[in-house]
Amino acid sequence: MTTGVDLGQPQAQSVRSDEDVVRVRQLVRAVAVSVKLSLVDQTKVVTAASELARNTLVYGGGGSVEVTVVDNGRRKGVQIVFADSGPGIADLDLAMTDGYTSGGGLGLGLSGSRRLVDEFQIETSAGTGTRITVTKWSR
Ligand SMILES: Nc1ncnc2c1ncn2[C@@H]1O[C@H](COP(=O)(O)OP(=O)(O)OP(=O)(O)O)[C@@H](O)[C@H]1O
Ligand SMILES: [Mg+2]
């Protein structure tokens, strides 16, 4: 596994199994270290990535994750895109609500992840799938 600090070079990981979710965690941790996130912020972004990758696997039917080092001129950060071609999220407001689950989970994955990162964006539509982009900046 390569874990470079190459700006703008996405590192991709497919998400087809539990083992792949572990690989996503490891990749995100390595990139978070490379942009010098604090230990607390590393853990936050790894936790968010773990939840979102698990959703990609469970609800999206699998997909892909891309991790990129970003730089806004002042700070570096880690940006992660989770993409699947699953059913999409019909009611986004409902899905983002603490405690809502359609699958017997805790319903805290999406809402919790949003609180753990600095930027959180969802594009989803029925039939096309779901694409979630999160960013955590060094401070
Ligand atoms: N990638 C996705 N594709 C389709 N639906 C999704 C996707 N991600 C989340 N959802 C929907 O949003 C709901 C809420 O997701 P969230 O991660 O918050 O909770 P959960 O996965 O059900 O439980 P938890 O993550 O706490 O174990 C899911 O139950 C599911 O209906
Ligand atoms: Mg979840």
Short mmCIF file of C-alpha atoms and ligand atoms in Angstrom, two decimals:
data_model
loop_
_atom_site.label_atom_id
_atom_site.label_comp_id
_atom_site.label_asym_id
_atom_site.label_seq_id
_atom_site.Cartn_x
_atom_site.Cartn_y
_atom_site.Cartn_z
CA MET A 1 0.00 0.00 0.00
CA THR A 2 1.34 3.42 -0.90
CA THR A 3 0.45 6.30 1.34
CA GLY A 4 1.97 9.34 -0.27
CA VAL A 5 1.53 12.98 0.55
CA ASP A 6 1.23 13.72 -3.18
CA LEU A 7 -1.14 16.64 -3.44
CA GLY A 8 -4.19 15.90 -5.51
CA GLN A 9 -3.28 12.30 -6.26
CA PRO A 10 -6.27 10.26 -5.10
CA GLN A 11 -5.61 6.87 -3.55
CA ALA A 12 -8.41 4.46 -4.30
CA GLN A 13 -9.75 1.52 -2.34
CA SER A 14 -12.65 -0.63 -3.43
CA VAL A 15 -15.23 -1.52 -0.80
CA ARG A 16 -16.52 -5.05 -1.27
CA SER A 17 -15.89 -6.69 2.11
CA ASP A 18 -15.29 -6.09 5.81
CA GLU A 19 -11.57 -6.41 5.10
CA ASP A 20 -11.86 -3.54 2.60
CA VAL A 21 -13.45 -1.37 5.32
CA VAL A 22 -10.38 -2.09 7.47
CA ARG A 23 -8.16 -1.10 4.52
CA VAL A 24 -10.10 2.17 4.19
CA ARG A 25 -9.45 2.87 7.88
CA GLN A 26 -5.72 2.19 7.44
CA LEU A 27 -5.46 4.35 4.33
CA VAL A 28 -7.31 7.27 5.92
CA ARG A 29 -5.19 7.00 9.07
CA ALA A 30 -1.96 7.07 7.03
CA VAL A 31 -3.02 10.09 4.98
CA ALA A 32 -4.28 11.89 8.11
CA VAL A 33 -0.87 11.37 9.70
CA SER A 34 0.86 12.62 6.55
CA VAL A 35 -1.03 15.94 6.69
CA LYS A 36 -0.24 16.21 10.42
CA LEU A 37 -3.73 15.99 11.84
CA SER A 38 -3.73 15.76 15.63
CA LEU A 39 -4.29 12.32 17.13
CA VAL A 40 -7.84 13.32 18.07
CA ASP A 41 -8.60 14.56 14.55
CA GLN A 42 -7.05 11.45 13.02
CA THR A 43 -9.40 9.34 15.11
CA LYS A 44 -12.40 11.49 14.19
CA VAL A 45 -11.81 11.24 10.44
CA VAL A 46 -10.99 7.52 10.64
CA THR A 47 -14.22 6.91 12.59
CA ALA A 48 -16.27 8.88 10.05
CA ALA A 49 -14.60 7.02 7.17
CA SER A 50 -15.32 3.69 8.81
CA GLU A 51 -19.03 4.50 9.19
CA LEU A 52 -19.38 5.82 5.65
CA ALA A 53 -17.45 2.92 4.09
CA ARG A 54 -19.65 0.50 6.03
CA ASN A 55 -22.75 2.23 4.61
CA THR A 56 -21.22 1.98 1.12
CA LEU A 57 -20.85 -1.76 1.68
CA VAL A 58 -24.15 -2.50 3.44
CA TYR A 59 -26.62 -0.13 1.74
CA GLY A 60 -24.80 0.76 -1.47
CA GLY A 61 -23.99 -2.83 -2.33
CA GLY A 62 -20.29 -1.98 -2.41
CA GLY A 63 -18.43 0.79 -4.15
CA SER A 64 -15.23 2.73 -3.91
CA VAL A 65 -13.38 5.16 -1.69
CA GLU A 66 -10.87 7.77 -2.85
CA VAL A 67 -8.59 9.57 -0.40
CA THR A 68 -6.85 12.78 -1.47
CA VAL A 69 -4.56 15.28 0.22
CA VAL A 70 -5.98 18.77 -0.27
CA ASP A 71 -4.46 22.19 0.41
CA ASN A 72 -6.41 25.45 0.67
CA GLY A 73 -3.27 27.58 0.76
CA ARG A 74 -3.41 27.85 4.53
CA ARG A 75 -3.94 24.31 5.71
CA LYS A 76 -3.68 20.80 4.45
CA GLY A 77 -6.44 18.31 4.83
CA VAL A 78 -7.70 14.90 3.91
CA GLN A 79 -10.64 14.62 1.53
CA ILE A 80 -12.50 11.34 1.12
CA VAL A 81 -15.12 10.41 -1.47
CA PHE A 82 -17.40 7.39 -0.91
CA ALA A 83 -19.24 6.32 -4.05
CA ASP A 84 -21.68 3.55 -4.79
CA SER A 85 -24.19 2.69 -7.49
CA GLY A 86 -26.80 1.43 -5.07
CA PRO A 87 -30.43 2.45 -4.57
CA GLY A 88 -29.67 5.97 -3.35
CA ILE A 89 -31.17 7.61 -0.25
CA ALA A 90 -34.84 8.44 -0.80
CA ASP A 91 -35.29 10.82 2.14
CA LEU A 92 -32.00 12.50 2.96
CA ASP A 93 -33.34 14.57 5.89
CA LEU A 94 -34.67 11.41 7.48
CA ALA A 95 -31.45 9.48 6.83
CA MET A 96 -29.42 12.28 8.46
CA THR A 97 -31.57 12.17 11.60
CA ASP A 98 -29.92 10.74 14.74
CA GLY A 99 -31.34 7.28 15.34
CA TYR A 100 -32.94 6.68 11.94
CA THR A 101 -32.03 3.33 10.43
CA SER A 102 -33.65 1.25 7.72
CA GLY A 103 -31.49 -1.73 8.54
CA GLY A 104 -31.41 -2.37 12.27
CA GLY A 105 -28.33 -0.26 12.97
CA LEU A 106 -28.04 2.51 15.53
CA GLY A 107 -28.81 5.14 12.91
CA LEU A 108 -25.82 7.22 13.95
CA GLY A 109 -23.45 6.64 11.04
CA LEU A 110 -24.40 9.55 8.79
CA SER A 111 -25.30 12.07 11.49
CA GLY A 112 -22.29 11.17 13.60
CA SER A 113 -19.92 11.32 10.64
CA ARG A 114 -21.11 14.79 9.74
CA ARG A 115 -20.20 16.01 13.24
CA LEU A 116 -16.73 14.45 13.06
CA VAL A 117 -15.54 16.24 9.92
CA ASP A 118 -15.27 19.87 8.76
CA GLU A 119 -17.08 19.53 5.43
CA PHE A 120 -19.75 17.02 4.47
CA GLN A 121 -21.57 16.80 1.16
CA ILE A 122 -24.01 14.19 -0.13
CA GLU A 123 -25.19 13.68 -3.68
CA THR A 124 -27.72 10.89 -3.97
CA SER A 125 -30.51 9.91 -6.31
CA ALA A 126 -32.67 6.89 -6.81
CA GLY A 127 -31.18 4.62 -9.42
CA THR A 128 -27.85 6.44 -9.65
CA GLY A 129 -26.43 5.81 -6.22
CA THR A 130 -24.77 7.83 -3.53
CA ARG A 131 -21.64 9.94 -3.42
CA ILE A 132 -20.48 11.44 -0.12
CA THR A 133 -17.49 13.80 0.12
CA VAL A 134 -15.95 14.70 3.47
CA THR A 135 -12.97 16.88 4.37
CA LYS A 136 -11.00 17.22 7.58
CA TRP A 137 -8.50 20.11 7.80
CA SER A 138 -5.37 20.34 9.90
CA ARG A 139 -5.47 23.20 12.42
N1 LIG B 1 -24.80 4.54 0.71
C1 LIG B 1 -26.09 4.43 1.03
N2 LIG B 1 -26.99 4.02 0.10
C2 LIG B 1 -28.32 3.90 0.43
N3 LIG B 1 -28.82 4.19 1.64
C3 LIG B 1 -27.97 4.60 2.59
C4 LIG B 1 -26.56 4.74 2.36
N4 LIG B 1 -25.99 5.18 3.48
C5 LIG B 1 -26.98 5.30 4.38
N5 LIG B 1 -28.16 4.96 3.87
C6 LIG B 1 -29.49 4.99 4.55
O1 LIG B 1 -29.40 5.92 5.62
C7 LIG B 1 -29.75 5.28 6.84
C8 LIG B 1 -28.97 5.91 7.97
O2 LIG B 1 -27.59 5.58 7.85
P1 LIG B 1 -26.70 5.57 9.16
O3 LIG B 1 -25.32 5.17 8.81
O4 LIG B 1 -26.91 6.88 9.85
O5 LIG B 1 -27.39 4.46 10.06
P2 LIG B 1 -27.29 2.86 9.95
O6 LIG B 1 -26.21 2.46 8.99
O7 LIG B 1 -28.66 2.35 9.68
O8 LIG B 1 -26.86 2.49 11.42
P3 LIG B 1 -25.40 2.68 12.06
O9 LIG B 1 -24.50 3.30 11.04
O10 LIG B 1 -25.57 3.57 13.25
O11 LIG B 1 -24.98 1.28 12.43
C9 LIG B 1 -29.47 3.81 6.61
O12 LIG B 1 -30.22 3.00 7.47
C10 LIG B 1 -29.88 3.66 5.15
O13 LIG B 1 -31.29 3.55 5.03
MG MG B 2 -24.32 3.27 9.02
#
